[in-house]
Amino acid sequence: MVKYKSQKSITGKFDADKVFLALIDSVKNADEKQFNQLMIEMIGPIDPSLTASVQHYDRKNQNSYQHLLKNIDYSWIKNKGYSTALRQQLTALSNQVNLTGKHQYIPAVWYEGDLPNEAPYATYAFNQEEMNLLALAKTWNAIEYLFPYKYMMDSKWKDVLVEVIPVFRKINNRTSYEKSVLFLAEAINDTHAGGFMASKNMKMINTIFNVVYYPPFDYKVGAKSIIVKKFLNDSLAKHNELKAGDQIVAINGTKVEQWLKERMVLIPASNKSVKYRELSPVYDEGYALAFGNLASQTLNVKVARGKTHLNLKLEMLDRRNRQDIAVIQKYMTQRATVERSIKGMEHIGNDITVIRAGHLFEKDFPKDKDLPQLSADLKSKKAIIFDMRAYPQGPGFFSYYLPLVLGKAPFAFARYYAVDLKDPGAFIHREGAENYMAVIKDAPKPMGELYTGKIVILTNEDTQSMGEWFSMMLRQLNKNTTVIGSQTAGADGSLKKIDLTRCLSI
């Protein structure tokens, strides 16, 4: 609270990390009276002229449309373990208003991604309890004050803190450190937190998930089965008991539903659809988490093939074997080649146009002179299909060109909130930021009448973040719109990063 609410911290006169490290041993060894005194001294004097009542900033009277206040809960201040003097000081601090328009630990511009002035500790060796607890404190409090979806988590955030303190106290190497941060990231139920699993952040993912073996086939994870899609090459297909289309329903006597549940515990995600996605092959990283933590290279699998159930042997590839690695990499290269050949925009007959967000790049954007023809071509179609099942590679097409050529004027399709610098923990509505299209003076006007043909939007668990944002916009382009597919990733909104010890928590 001192870090995010006090005037001395707001203006850069309170180094939260240094204070934490200086006090942690004293706090651990303090009795109740000593603890209260330490906290009173740390908080220091509070300026009475900056209280909410003096500044006429009463949360109870805030407009619910303009302010998101669901995350604010200072009931913990009533803890009877705190002295009367400390409770009074904490209450006064909770009611402080920031009038500076900036903050030492919050980005000055609402859409900036990095939380400022967080030391990275680049040489840390993960072997000091106080430093590990600092990493926990930095992350936990960033979520407490700066994460708008805290009120939607499966668990109460304060209960998570109690659960993870013993976990962070046991850290003694990089593996246990990353696993602990991953455990914390999973608790916030946000698919954007999965960015922590990228190789640029996590160095020990193979060890944590024990990713040694790789299946001889490409596959897709479902709720109760692992579906064999395609073998990595013809030789593997020929010499394997399993066939493309088989559904693996049990592995080594364990039903796949339970098997997957055990392997998704540390995967940050908003919903199970994303966890199944992450358990499927991650091509750019070269691992398959659904087959992590295997005791041996040979598996006994139960397979559903049509109406028949078969008990078969499955021999896995070994990621430590050069020949096996070569097979995996060759398949990935072939798959990437196929992906690159997919057209970003394609006309199907005379009546339908398909626009694939994940395959439409800036190089594919129309020239200004070609816009009238593109507008005429699209408006002549009975239907336009928007395939949003991959991350948009050319966002400018959706935010600028598409509404322009389809005759759609800028309109509000969502509400965008950012941290309220006056009252960290609260969020305030950003006027105008919800328009999908920048309203620029002298900008071209929408071309002709609004397109009224059928609009179909395809979504699945790969529809994430910007893909979800544009799906919301496309859904309201006209009244003749249908969404077909499955649950999206649940990662709408901007990404924020905080420096911890030698890696990034997202």
XYZ file of C-alpha atoms in Angstrom:
506
model
C 0.000 0.000 0.000
C 2.877 2.370 0.785
C 4.371 1.608 -2.646
C 1.224 2.464 -4.601
C -0.630 4.934 -2.349
C 1.870 7.078 -0.401
C 2.916 10.504 -1.647
C 6.581 9.769 -0.994
C 6.435 6.694 -3.228
C 4.382 8.409 -5.937
C 7.079 11.093 -6.260
C 10.004 8.646 -6.270
C 11.163 9.196 -2.687
C 10.419 5.635 -1.555
C 12.451 2.739 -2.961
C 10.041 -0.111 -2.290
C 12.596 -2.858 -2.995
C 15.257 -1.418 -0.693
C 12.772 -0.852 2.118
C 11.438 -4.395 1.783
C 14.927 -5.941 1.878
C 15.968 -3.723 4.792
C 12.935 -4.661 6.900
C 12.146 -8.287 6.016
C 14.409 -9.911 8.630
C 13.189 -7.532 11.334
C 9.587 -8.264 10.411
C 10.127 -12.037 10.462
C 11.626 -11.827 13.950
C 9.280 -9.175 15.390
C 6.593 -9.695 17.991
C 3.227 -7.978 17.511
C 4.236 -4.731 19.221
C 7.530 -4.502 17.295
C 5.775 -5.252 14.017
C 3.242 -2.464 14.534
C 6.000 -0.004 15.329
C 8.020 -1.004 12.252
C 4.979 -0.471 10.029
C 4.101 2.896 11.576
C 7.652 4.114 10.993
C 7.685 2.808 7.418
C 4.416 4.553 6.499
C 5.516 7.837 8.006
C 3.440 11.036 8.160
C 0.408 11.401 5.891
C -0.620 14.732 4.365
C -4.185 15.450 5.582
C -4.774 17.871 2.692
C -4.653 14.965 0.210
C -7.362 12.790 1.741
C -10.286 11.769 -0.448
C -12.798 13.763 1.604
C -10.798 16.986 1.381
C -10.340 16.486 -2.374
C -14.032 15.575 -2.851
C -13.082 12.156 -4.246
C -15.517 9.887 -2.433
C -15.415 6.380 -3.967
C -18.988 5.667 -2.874
C -20.264 8.468 -5.066
C -18.206 7.677 -8.158
C -20.103 7.038 -11.379
C -20.083 3.260 -11.929
C -19.759 3.703 -15.702
C -16.704 5.938 -15.369
C -15.007 4.071 -12.508
C -14.303 0.381 -11.965
C -14.040 -0.053 -8.196
C -14.658 -3.803 -7.818
C -11.037 -4.554 -6.923
C -10.826 -2.197 -3.971
C -11.097 -3.908 -0.596
C -9.371 -2.437 2.438
C -11.212 -4.619 4.969
C -7.870 -6.221 5.909
C -6.984 -2.979 7.721
C -9.417 -4.014 10.484
C -7.126 -6.929 11.447
C -7.072 -7.003 15.242
C -3.371 -7.813 15.142
C -2.779 -4.211 14.117
C -2.659 -1.571 16.820
C -5.214 1.240 16.864
C -2.527 3.689 15.760
C -1.520 1.489 12.804
C -5.132 0.950 11.713
C -5.724 4.702 11.765
C -2.592 5.302 9.718
C -3.481 2.606 7.181
C -7.014 3.965 6.839
C -5.674 7.441 6.211
C -3.211 6.077 3.643
C -5.952 4.134 1.834
C -7.856 7.410 1.419
C -4.972 9.386 -0.074
C -5.519 10.956 -3.500
C -2.699 11.392 -6.015
C -2.911 14.814 -7.669
C 0.451 14.718 -9.486
C -0.820 13.033 -12.663
C 2.062 10.537 -12.573
C 3.468 7.734 -10.436
C 6.916 6.253 -9.803
C 5.675 2.670 -10.271
C 2.855 3.088 -12.801
C 3.348 3.976 -16.508
C 2.740 7.631 -17.280
C 0.963 6.640 -20.499
C -1.819 4.121 -19.895
C -0.923 1.829 -22.817
C 2.810 1.506 -22.034
C 3.697 -2.120 -21.365
C 6.552 -2.013 -18.853
C 5.937 -1.125 -15.223
C 8.602 1.510 -14.511
C 11.428 1.627 -11.957
C 11.419 -2.097 -11.146
C 15.014 -3.297 -10.704
C 15.870 -6.497 -12.670
C 18.661 -7.888 -10.414
C 20.446 -9.345 -13.421
C 23.097 -11.285 -11.462
C 20.835 -12.852 -8.844
C 21.472 -16.574 -8.163
C 18.016 -17.492 -6.717
C 19.440 -18.598 -3.364
C 18.361 -15.890 -0.881
C 15.016 -16.122 0.850
C 14.598 -12.352 1.206
C 15.113 -11.828 -2.537
C 12.658 -14.586 -3.404
C 10.070 -13.044 -1.096
C 10.738 -9.681 -2.742
C 9.893 -11.201 -6.149
C 6.637 -12.441 -4.632
C 5.867 -9.083 -3.036
C 6.514 -7.166 -6.276
C 4.299 -9.483 -8.320
C 1.510 -9.906 -5.793
C 1.151 -6.164 -5.236
C 1.275 -5.341 -8.956
C -1.749 -7.616 -9.369
C -3.404 -6.227 -6.231
C -3.311 -2.627 -7.490
C -2.903 -2.762 -11.268
C -4.771 -5.842 -12.566
C -8.344 -4.940 -13.594
C -9.647 -8.527 -13.602
C -8.640 -9.345 -10.027
C -12.287 -9.488 -8.961
C -12.929 -12.233 -11.536
C -10.233 -14.666 -10.360
C -11.219 -18.158 -9.250
C -9.501 -17.623 -5.878
C -9.346 -14.592 -3.614
C -5.987 -12.918 -4.213
C -5.214 -12.581 -0.498
C -5.759 -16.331 -0.091
C -3.299 -16.958 -2.917
C -0.685 -14.951 -1.003
C -1.030 -17.174 2.053
C -0.686 -20.230 -0.172
C 2.404 -19.110 -2.088
C 4.545 -17.606 0.696
C 5.801 -21.075 1.772
C 6.423 -21.907 -1.906
C 8.651 -18.869 -2.413
C 10.499 -19.456 0.868
C 11.649 -22.858 -0.410
C 13.199 -21.529 -3.653
C 16.880 -22.479 -3.929
C 17.672 -22.466 -7.669
C 16.417 -21.123 -10.989
C 14.150 -24.133 -11.582
C 12.264 -23.729 -8.302
C 12.161 -19.959 -8.846
C 10.566 -20.212 -12.297
C 8.168 -22.895 -11.112
C 7.069 -20.652 -8.224
C 6.512 -17.654 -10.513
C 4.578 -19.915 -12.890
C 2.430 -21.106 -9.984
C 1.657 -17.457 -9.170
C 0.994 -16.573 -12.815
C -1.467 -19.451 -13.147
C -3.434 -18.168 -10.170
C -4.506 -14.958 -11.918
C -6.546 -16.895 -14.546
C -5.374 -14.753 -17.461
C -4.125 -16.135 -20.769
C -1.825 -13.132 -21.203
C 0.167 -14.441 -18.221
C 1.102 -17.400 -20.431
C 3.648 -15.123 -22.069
C 5.902 -15.936 -19.125
C 6.346 -19.421 -20.631
C 8.179 -18.071 -23.685
C 11.825 -19.155 -23.916
C 13.044 -15.548 -23.562
C 11.620 -15.581 -20.021
C 11.621 -19.190 -18.832
C 14.905 -21.051 -19.196
C 13.909 -24.159 -17.247
C 10.611 -25.103 -18.878
C 11.938 -28.465 -20.110
C 13.018 -29.332 -16.579
C 9.840 -28.099 -14.884
C 7.534 -29.982 -17.255
C 10.049 -32.812 -17.804
C 9.746 -32.484 -21.578
C 12.047 -35.303 -22.774
C 9.916 -37.219 -25.257
C 7.871 -36.159 -28.275
C 5.050 -38.097 -29.990
C 5.651 -39.379 -33.534
C 2.577 -37.473 -34.676
C 0.941 -34.080 -34.636
C -2.065 -33.988 -32.307
C -4.826 -31.882 -30.790
C -5.922 -32.007 -27.168
C -9.592 -32.210 -26.253
C -11.371 -32.470 -22.921
C -11.323 -36.276 -22.809
C -8.991 -37.357 -25.610
C -5.833 -36.615 -27.548
C -6.572 -36.769 -31.262
C -3.881 -38.036 -33.633
C -3.858 -35.615 -36.576
C -0.913 -36.557 -38.769
C 2.334 -38.490 -38.383
C 5.564 -36.544 -38.664
C 6.592 -38.610 -41.706
C 5.444 -41.627 -43.731
C 7.949 -43.991 -42.118
C 6.645 -43.276 -38.624
C 3.064 -43.747 -39.834
C 3.911 -47.090 -41.483
C 5.604 -48.580 -38.427
C 3.143 -47.343 -35.814
C 0.149 -49.155 -34.351
C -1.784 -45.906 -34.063
C -3.474 -44.287 -37.067
C -4.403 -40.731 -37.983
C -7.846 -40.015 -36.543
C -7.360 -42.217 -33.471
C -8.464 -40.765 -30.161
C -6.212 -41.582 -27.220
C -8.529 -41.912 -24.222
C -6.129 -43.374 -21.631
C -2.350 -43.426 -21.082
C -0.647 -45.979 -18.856
C -4.004 -46.808 -17.260
C -4.919 -43.175 -16.533
C -7.907 -41.617 -18.270
C -6.791 -38.759 -20.512
C -9.049 -36.309 -18.668
C -7.096 -36.915 -15.453
C -3.775 -37.181 -17.330
C -4.262 -33.703 -18.799
C -5.504 -32.237 -15.510
C -2.211 -33.199 -13.852
C -0.217 -31.522 -16.640
C -2.159 -28.262 -16.853
C -1.706 -27.227 -13.205
C 1.095 -24.763 -14.021
C -0.268 -23.418 -17.312
C -1.558 -19.806 -17.015
C -4.843 -19.399 -18.891
C -8.283 -17.823 -18.693
C -10.061 -21.057 -19.545
C -9.525 -24.760 -20.219
C -9.674 -24.264 -23.983
C -6.351 -22.403 -23.788
C -4.857 -24.989 -21.462
C -5.712 -27.671 -24.035
C -4.115 -25.451 -26.691
C -0.918 -25.152 -24.668
C -0.858 -28.924 -24.088
C -0.960 -29.399 -27.863
C 2.350 -29.081 -29.780
C 4.019 -25.674 -29.368
C 5.744 -25.527 -32.738
C 7.976 -22.508 -32.258
C 9.318 -23.931 -28.983
C 9.504 -27.586 -30.037
C 7.787 -29.303 -27.130
C 4.552 -31.153 -26.433
C 3.369 -30.614 -22.855
C 0.612 -33.226 -22.995
C 3.404 -35.790 -23.010
C 5.532 -34.190 -20.310
C 6.692 -35.996 -17.177
C 6.911 -39.459 -18.750
C 8.615 -42.270 -16.848
C 9.679 -44.093 -20.024
C 9.783 -43.773 -23.790
C 7.123 -46.470 -24.331
C 3.492 -45.803 -23.420
C 0.512 -48.116 -23.101
C -2.378 -46.257 -24.671
C -6.073 -46.983 -25.019
C -7.390 -45.762 -28.363
C -10.908 -45.160 -29.660
C -10.984 -45.956 -33.379
C -14.531 -45.545 -34.611
C -16.639 -47.762 -32.366
C -13.675 -49.953 -31.425
C -11.374 -49.559 -28.424
C -7.804 -50.844 -28.751
C -4.931 -51.225 -26.305
C -1.730 -50.314 -28.160
C 1.945 -49.502 -27.626
C 3.205 -46.017 -28.434
C 6.931 -45.455 -28.878
C 7.864 -41.819 -28.333
C 10.666 -39.887 -30.019
C 13.559 -38.806 -27.796
C 14.360 -35.069 -27.869
C 17.911 -35.904 -26.773
C 18.444 -37.959 -29.927
C 19.776 -36.001 -32.936
C 17.934 -38.127 -35.490
C 14.641 -37.740 -33.646
C 15.190 -33.994 -33.303
C 15.845 -33.781 -37.049
C 12.515 -35.520 -37.762
C 10.644 -33.082 -35.487
C 12.358 -30.030 -36.984
C 11.731 -31.181 -40.560
C 8.020 -31.555 -39.839
C 7.916 -28.104 -38.251
C 9.649 -26.602 -41.291
C 7.171 -28.274 -43.648
C 4.291 -27.061 -41.532
C 5.638 -23.503 -41.557
C 5.960 -23.645 -45.342
C 2.315 -24.660 -45.641
C 1.296 -21.866 -43.254
C 3.134 -19.273 -45.350
C 1.311 -20.400 -48.489
C -2.131 -19.623 -47.050
C -3.673 -16.513 -48.590
C -4.672 -13.598 -46.393
C -7.611 -12.740 -48.658
C -9.284 -15.151 -51.035
C -12.420 -15.027 -53.158
C -14.507 -18.206 -53.202
C -16.545 -18.116 -56.360
C -18.390 -14.868 -57.036
C -20.289 -14.635 -53.779
C -17.873 -15.091 -50.834
C -14.603 -13.542 -49.682
C -12.507 -15.050 -46.888
C -10.188 -12.759 -44.926
C -7.692 -14.624 -42.701
C -6.324 -12.385 -39.945
C -3.271 -14.536 -39.268
C -2.138 -14.502 -42.904
C -2.802 -10.908 -43.927
C 0.361 -8.807 -43.634
C 1.136 -5.138 -44.186
C 2.690 -6.006 -47.551
C -0.775 -7.206 -48.585
C -2.496 -3.905 -47.786
C -4.189 -2.178 -50.724
C -2.787 1.007 -52.241
C -4.906 4.123 -51.869
C -5.711 4.083 -55.577
C -7.057 0.520 -55.252
C -9.448 1.220 -52.369
C -12.508 2.074 -54.514
C -12.161 -1.217 -56.406
C -11.668 -3.197 -53.179
C -14.754 -1.532 -51.728
C -16.799 -2.448 -54.794
C -15.500 -6.037 -54.796
C -16.279 -6.668 -51.119
C -19.706 -5.027 -51.254
C -20.617 -7.195 -54.232
C -20.239 -10.349 -52.108
C -23.174 -12.064 -50.464
C -20.925 -12.951 -47.515
C -17.548 -12.083 -46.021
C -15.912 -14.646 -43.750
C -13.387 -13.345 -41.212
C -11.140 -16.146 -39.980
C -9.844 -14.881 -36.624
C -8.355 -18.217 -35.529
C -4.820 -16.812 -35.553
C -3.223 -13.622 -34.258
C -3.760 -10.665 -36.671
C -0.557 -9.939 -38.581
C -1.830 -6.728 -40.158
C -3.912 -4.922 -37.536
C -4.047 -1.772 -39.644
C -6.233 -3.576 -42.157
C -8.940 -4.095 -39.539
C -8.582 -0.755 -37.773
C -8.382 1.430 -40.885
C -8.893 -0.106 -44.331
C -11.764 -2.481 -43.596
C -14.253 -0.017 -42.077
C -13.254 2.488 -44.722
C -14.060 0.233 -47.690
C -17.163 -1.312 -46.070
C -18.688 2.115 -45.420
C -18.609 1.942 -41.620
C -18.181 5.149 -39.646
C -16.264 5.023 -36.328
C -18.370 3.706 -33.480
C -17.963 2.598 -29.860
C -18.009 -1.180 -29.493
C -16.354 -1.629 -26.082
C -15.349 0.229 -22.949
C -11.650 0.645 -22.231
C -10.390 1.195 -18.679
C -6.955 2.160 -17.386
C -5.446 2.551 -13.933
C -6.754 5.638 -12.162
C -3.560 7.442 -11.147
C -5.560 9.411 -8.581
C -6.526 6.195 -6.818
C -4.386 3.127 -7.717
C -6.533 0.026 -7.354
C -9.378 1.782 -9.142
C -9.739 1.991 -12.931
C -11.163 4.819 -14.985
C -12.954 4.807 -18.325
C -10.858 6.038 -21.264
C -13.052 8.280 -23.382
C -12.555 7.686 -27.104
C -10.088 4.826 -26.748
C -12.809 2.299 -27.536
C -13.207 3.479 -31.132
C -11.743 0.862 -33.461
C -10.707 3.539 -35.926
C -8.690 6.675 -35.221
C -10.715 9.791 -35.954
C -8.188 12.029 -37.676
C -8.894 15.462 -39.061
C -9.232 15.384 -42.852
C -9.088 11.566 -42.840
C -10.893 9.776 -45.712
C -14.598 9.258 -45.122
C -16.200 5.787 -45.256
C -16.840 4.746 -48.862
C -20.482 4.671 -49.853
C -23.256 2.844 -48.070
C -22.659 0.332 -45.292
C -22.126 -3.279 -46.386
C -25.267 -5.234 -45.460
C -24.294 -8.716 -46.667
C -23.676 -11.666 -44.378
C -20.644 -11.448 -42.064
C -19.336 -14.669 -40.525
C -16.606 -14.625 -37.857
C -14.657 -17.815 -37.123
C -13.178 -18.097 -33.611
C -11.456 -20.641 -31.376
C -8.896 -20.772 -28.563
C -6.287 -19.216 -30.896
C -8.398 -16.057 -31.165
C -6.444 -14.048 -28.634
C -5.936 -10.467 -27.467
C -6.009 -8.286 -30.584
C -7.851 -11.094 -32.358
C -10.585 -10.896 -29.721
C -10.590 -7.114 -29.897
C -11.199 -7.097 -33.647
C -13.725 -9.952 -33.359
C -15.780 -7.726 -31.053
C -15.551 -4.915 -33.584
C -16.427 -7.133 -36.567
C -19.393 -8.539 -34.681
C -20.989 -5.099 -34.732
C -20.095 -4.006 -38.265
C -23.652 -4.673 -39.330
C -26.770 -6.458 -38.091
C -26.252 -9.477 -40.345
C -23.383 -11.057 -38.389
C -22.822 -14.582 -37.040
C -19.991 -15.928 -34.872
C -19.124 -19.580 -35.449
C -16.588 -21.545 -33.429
C -15.520 -22.113 -29.844
C -14.423 -20.169 -26.780
C -11.702 -17.597 -27.365
C -8.500 -17.179 -25.325
C -9.781 -14.574 -22.879
C -6.782 -12.240 -23.177
C -8.334 -8.978 -24.290
C -6.636 -5.838 -23.019
C -3.096 -4.498 -22.910
C -0.077 -6.444 -21.664
C 1.929 -5.249 -18.642
C 5.375 -6.532 -17.659
C 7.231 -6.289 -14.381
C 10.944 -6.941 -13.929
C 11.696 -9.577 -11.319
C 14.953 -11.406 -10.813
C 16.550 -12.177 -14.185
C 13.249 -12.843 -15.955
C 9.953 -11.174 -16.775
C 6.651 -11.927 -15.110
C 3.724 -11.095 -17.383
